[in-house]
Coordinates of C-alpha atoms in Angstrom, one line a residue:
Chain A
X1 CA 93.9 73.1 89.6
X2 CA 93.2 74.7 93.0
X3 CA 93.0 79.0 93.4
X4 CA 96.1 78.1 95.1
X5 CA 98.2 76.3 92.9
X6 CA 97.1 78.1 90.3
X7 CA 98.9 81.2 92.5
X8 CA 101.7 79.6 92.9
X9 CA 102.5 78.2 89.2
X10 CA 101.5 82.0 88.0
X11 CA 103.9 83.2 90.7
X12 CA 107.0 80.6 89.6
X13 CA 106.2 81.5 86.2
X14 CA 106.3 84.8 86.6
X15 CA 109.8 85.3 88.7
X16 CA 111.8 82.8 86.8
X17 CA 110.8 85.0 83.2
X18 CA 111.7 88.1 85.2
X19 CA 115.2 86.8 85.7
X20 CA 115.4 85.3 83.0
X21 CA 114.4 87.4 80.1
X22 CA 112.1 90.2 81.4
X23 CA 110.9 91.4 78.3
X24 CA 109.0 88.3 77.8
X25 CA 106.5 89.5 80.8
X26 CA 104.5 91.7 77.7
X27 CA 102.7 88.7 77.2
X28 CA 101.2 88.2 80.4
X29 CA 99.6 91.6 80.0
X30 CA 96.6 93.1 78.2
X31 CA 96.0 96.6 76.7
X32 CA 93.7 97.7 79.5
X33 CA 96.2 96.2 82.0
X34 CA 97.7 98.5 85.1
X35 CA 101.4 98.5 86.7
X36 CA 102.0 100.9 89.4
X37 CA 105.8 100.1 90.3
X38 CA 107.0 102.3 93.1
X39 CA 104.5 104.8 92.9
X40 CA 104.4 105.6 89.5
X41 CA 101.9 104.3 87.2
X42 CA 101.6 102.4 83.6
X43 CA 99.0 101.2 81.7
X44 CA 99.0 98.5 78.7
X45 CA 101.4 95.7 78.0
X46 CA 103.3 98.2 75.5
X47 CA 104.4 100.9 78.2
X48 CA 104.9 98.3 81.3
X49 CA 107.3 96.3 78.8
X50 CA 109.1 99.7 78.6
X51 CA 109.3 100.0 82.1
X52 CA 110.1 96.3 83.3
X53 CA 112.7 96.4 80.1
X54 CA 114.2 99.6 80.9
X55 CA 115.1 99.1 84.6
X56 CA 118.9 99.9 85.4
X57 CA 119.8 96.7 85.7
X58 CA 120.6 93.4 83.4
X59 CA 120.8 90.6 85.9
X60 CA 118.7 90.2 89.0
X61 CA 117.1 86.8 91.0
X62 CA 114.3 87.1 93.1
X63 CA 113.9 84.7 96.2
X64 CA 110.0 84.2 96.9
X65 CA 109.0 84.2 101.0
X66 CA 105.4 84.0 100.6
X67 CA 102.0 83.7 98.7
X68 CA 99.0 84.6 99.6
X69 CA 96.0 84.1 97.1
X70 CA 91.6 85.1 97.7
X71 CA 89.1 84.7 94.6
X72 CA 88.7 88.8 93.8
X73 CA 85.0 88.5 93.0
X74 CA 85.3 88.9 88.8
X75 CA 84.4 85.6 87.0
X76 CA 87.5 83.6 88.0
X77 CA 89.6 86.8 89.1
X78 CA 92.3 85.8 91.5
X79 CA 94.2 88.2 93.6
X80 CA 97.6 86.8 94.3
X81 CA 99.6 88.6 97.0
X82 CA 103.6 88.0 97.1
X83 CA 106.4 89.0 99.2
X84 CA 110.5 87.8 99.1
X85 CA 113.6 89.0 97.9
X86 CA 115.1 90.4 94.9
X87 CA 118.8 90.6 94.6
X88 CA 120.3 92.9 91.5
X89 CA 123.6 92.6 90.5
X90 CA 126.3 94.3 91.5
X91 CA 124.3 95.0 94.6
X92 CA 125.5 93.2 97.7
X93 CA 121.9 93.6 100.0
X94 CA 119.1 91.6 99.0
X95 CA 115.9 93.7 98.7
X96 CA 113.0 93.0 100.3
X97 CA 109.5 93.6 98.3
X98 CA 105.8 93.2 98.3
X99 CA 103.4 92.8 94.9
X100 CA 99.9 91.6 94.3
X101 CA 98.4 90.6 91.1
X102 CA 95.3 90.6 90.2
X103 CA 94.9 87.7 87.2
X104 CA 91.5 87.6 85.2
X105 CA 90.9 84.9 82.8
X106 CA 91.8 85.8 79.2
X107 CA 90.5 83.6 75.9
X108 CA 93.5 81.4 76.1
X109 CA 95.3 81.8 79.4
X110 CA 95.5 84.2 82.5
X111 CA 96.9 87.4 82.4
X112 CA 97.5 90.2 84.5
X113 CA 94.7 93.1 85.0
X114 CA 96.5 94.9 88.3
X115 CA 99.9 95.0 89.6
X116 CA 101.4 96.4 92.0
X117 CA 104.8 96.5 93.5
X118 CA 106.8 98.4 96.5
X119 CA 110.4 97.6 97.7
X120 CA 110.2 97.4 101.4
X121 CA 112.7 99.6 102.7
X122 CA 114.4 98.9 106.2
Chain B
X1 CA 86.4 112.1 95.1
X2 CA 88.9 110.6 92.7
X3 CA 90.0 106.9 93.3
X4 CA 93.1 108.1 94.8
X5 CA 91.3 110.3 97.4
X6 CA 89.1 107.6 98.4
X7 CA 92.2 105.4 99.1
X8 CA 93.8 107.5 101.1
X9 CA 90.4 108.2 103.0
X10 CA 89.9 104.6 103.5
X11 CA 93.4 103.7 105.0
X12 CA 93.2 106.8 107.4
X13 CA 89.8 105.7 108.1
X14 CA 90.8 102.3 108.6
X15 CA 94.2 102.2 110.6
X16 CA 92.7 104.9 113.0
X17 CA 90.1 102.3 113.9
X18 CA 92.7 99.7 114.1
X19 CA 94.5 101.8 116.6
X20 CA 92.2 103.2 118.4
X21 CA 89.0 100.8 118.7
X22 CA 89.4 97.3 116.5
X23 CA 86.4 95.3 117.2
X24 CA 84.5 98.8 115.0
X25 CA 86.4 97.1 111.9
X26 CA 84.1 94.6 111.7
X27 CA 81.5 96.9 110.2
X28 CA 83.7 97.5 107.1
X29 CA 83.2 93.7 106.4
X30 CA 80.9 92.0 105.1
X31 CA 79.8 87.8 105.0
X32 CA 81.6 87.1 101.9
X33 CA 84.8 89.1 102.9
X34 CA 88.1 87.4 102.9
X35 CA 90.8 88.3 105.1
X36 CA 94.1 85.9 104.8
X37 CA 96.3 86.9 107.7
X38 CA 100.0 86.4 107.8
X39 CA 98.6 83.1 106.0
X40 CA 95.7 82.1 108.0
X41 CA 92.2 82.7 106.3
X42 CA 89.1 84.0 107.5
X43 CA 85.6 84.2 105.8
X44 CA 82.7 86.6 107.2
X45 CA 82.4 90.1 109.3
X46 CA 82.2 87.7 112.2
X47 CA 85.3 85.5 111.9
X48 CA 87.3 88.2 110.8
X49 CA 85.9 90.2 114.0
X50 CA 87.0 87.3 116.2
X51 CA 91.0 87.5 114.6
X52 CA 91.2 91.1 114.7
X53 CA 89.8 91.7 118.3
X54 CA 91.7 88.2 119.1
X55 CA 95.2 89.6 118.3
X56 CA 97.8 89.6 121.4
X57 CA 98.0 92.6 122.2
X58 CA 95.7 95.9 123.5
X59 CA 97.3 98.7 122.6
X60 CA 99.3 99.5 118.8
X61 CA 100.1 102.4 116.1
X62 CA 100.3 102.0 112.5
X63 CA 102.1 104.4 110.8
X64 CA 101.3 104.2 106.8
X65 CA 104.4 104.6 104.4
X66 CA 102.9 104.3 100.8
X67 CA 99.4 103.7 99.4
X68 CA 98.7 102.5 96.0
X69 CA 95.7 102.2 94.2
X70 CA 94.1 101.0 91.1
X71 CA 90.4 100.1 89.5
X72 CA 89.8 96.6 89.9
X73 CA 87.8 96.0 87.0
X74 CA 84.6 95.2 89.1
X75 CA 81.9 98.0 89.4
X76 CA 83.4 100.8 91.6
X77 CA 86.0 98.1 92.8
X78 CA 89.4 99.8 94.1
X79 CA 92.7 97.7 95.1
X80 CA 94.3 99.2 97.9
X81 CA 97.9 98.3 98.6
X82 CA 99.2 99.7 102.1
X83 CA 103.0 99.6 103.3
X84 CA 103.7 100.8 107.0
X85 CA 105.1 100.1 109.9
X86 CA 103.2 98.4 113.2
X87 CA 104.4 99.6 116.7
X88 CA 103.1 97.3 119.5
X89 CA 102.6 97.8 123.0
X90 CA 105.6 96.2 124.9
X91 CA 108.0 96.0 121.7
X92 CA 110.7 97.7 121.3
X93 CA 111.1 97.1 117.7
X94 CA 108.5 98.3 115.1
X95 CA 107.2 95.8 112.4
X96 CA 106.9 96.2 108.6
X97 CA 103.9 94.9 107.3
X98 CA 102.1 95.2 103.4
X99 CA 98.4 95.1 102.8
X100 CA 96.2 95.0 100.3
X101 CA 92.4 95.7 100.0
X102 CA 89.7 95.3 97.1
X103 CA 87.1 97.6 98.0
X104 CA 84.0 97.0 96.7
X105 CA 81.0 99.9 96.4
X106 CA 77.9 98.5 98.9
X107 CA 74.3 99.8 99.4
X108 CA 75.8 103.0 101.7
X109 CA 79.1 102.7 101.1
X110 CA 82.5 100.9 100.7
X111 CA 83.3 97.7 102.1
X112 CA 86.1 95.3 102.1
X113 CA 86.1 91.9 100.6
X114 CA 89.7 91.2 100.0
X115 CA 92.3 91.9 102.9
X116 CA 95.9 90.0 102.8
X117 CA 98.1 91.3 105.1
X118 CA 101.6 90.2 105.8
X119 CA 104.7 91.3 108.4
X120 CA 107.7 92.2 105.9
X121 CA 110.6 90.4 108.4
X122 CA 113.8 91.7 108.6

């Protein structure tokens, strides 16, 4: 598997469990792992599944536009680089958003070291 | 200077160049830095020298709305994640764009080795 499908399957993976059960993303984290969403900062799978669980809203879908993806320099470290569309329910505009990951090779499986996400405001 | 400072030192630094003098830029790559442009990869100070003083257009203004930043697990390593806008000579319409950086500590000082950048269309 190429850098850049490895992106892009880590990518699908990881939108299609955020809209579909959300607290399932715990498991792509690690203790020493980092969210900052909007600004404000979490660290370890325990408090960003608090956060991704407890945002104010049940359903949501988000479209992807693009993704971008660069070898970070740690022993198969990725950085991924996405932007698209997430649409909440209940809320008739689609909003626009950027994240990067940066995925480091666990013992079993990738997981997420960095992340870190903005809406893009018009 | 905490990692947050330095971020916020580095993206002034940075987008002041950009806006006032691009083809300086080149001297915070290095040969293995990466830059993926609005998809399009580039590898080196000189190739990504050649995009940046390529671009069409003279004269432009960033103006920076968030910056986020986090360790990236590599010694000294800081991600960088930049949302603005991008005013362009002869447009009337400003430009969203994201961008994300892995800084990495050299000999004298910081350099960039990851750069993605994307325009967030409307």
């Amino acid at each position: 598997m190429t850098g850049e499908e490895l992106a892009k399957a880590f990518v699908d993976h990881y939108y299609k469990t955020f809209d579909a059960n959300r607290a399932l993303l715990a498991n792509l984290y690690q203790d020493h792992s980092m969210l900052t969403f909007e600004g404000n900062q979490f660290r370890g799978a325990q408090a960003i599944h608090e956060k991704l669980t407890g945002l104010p809203f049940q359903q949501c879908r988000h479209v992807i536009s693009t993704v971008d993806c660069q070898p970070s320099g740690m022993p198969d470290g990725m950085i991924v680089f996405v932007s698209g569309t997430l649409q909440v329910e209940g809320e008739q505009h689609v909003l626009k958003f950027s994240q990067m990951f940066h995925l480091l090779k666990g013992p079993t499986s990738f997981y997420v070291f960095n992340d870190i996400f903005r809406l893009n405001y018009a």
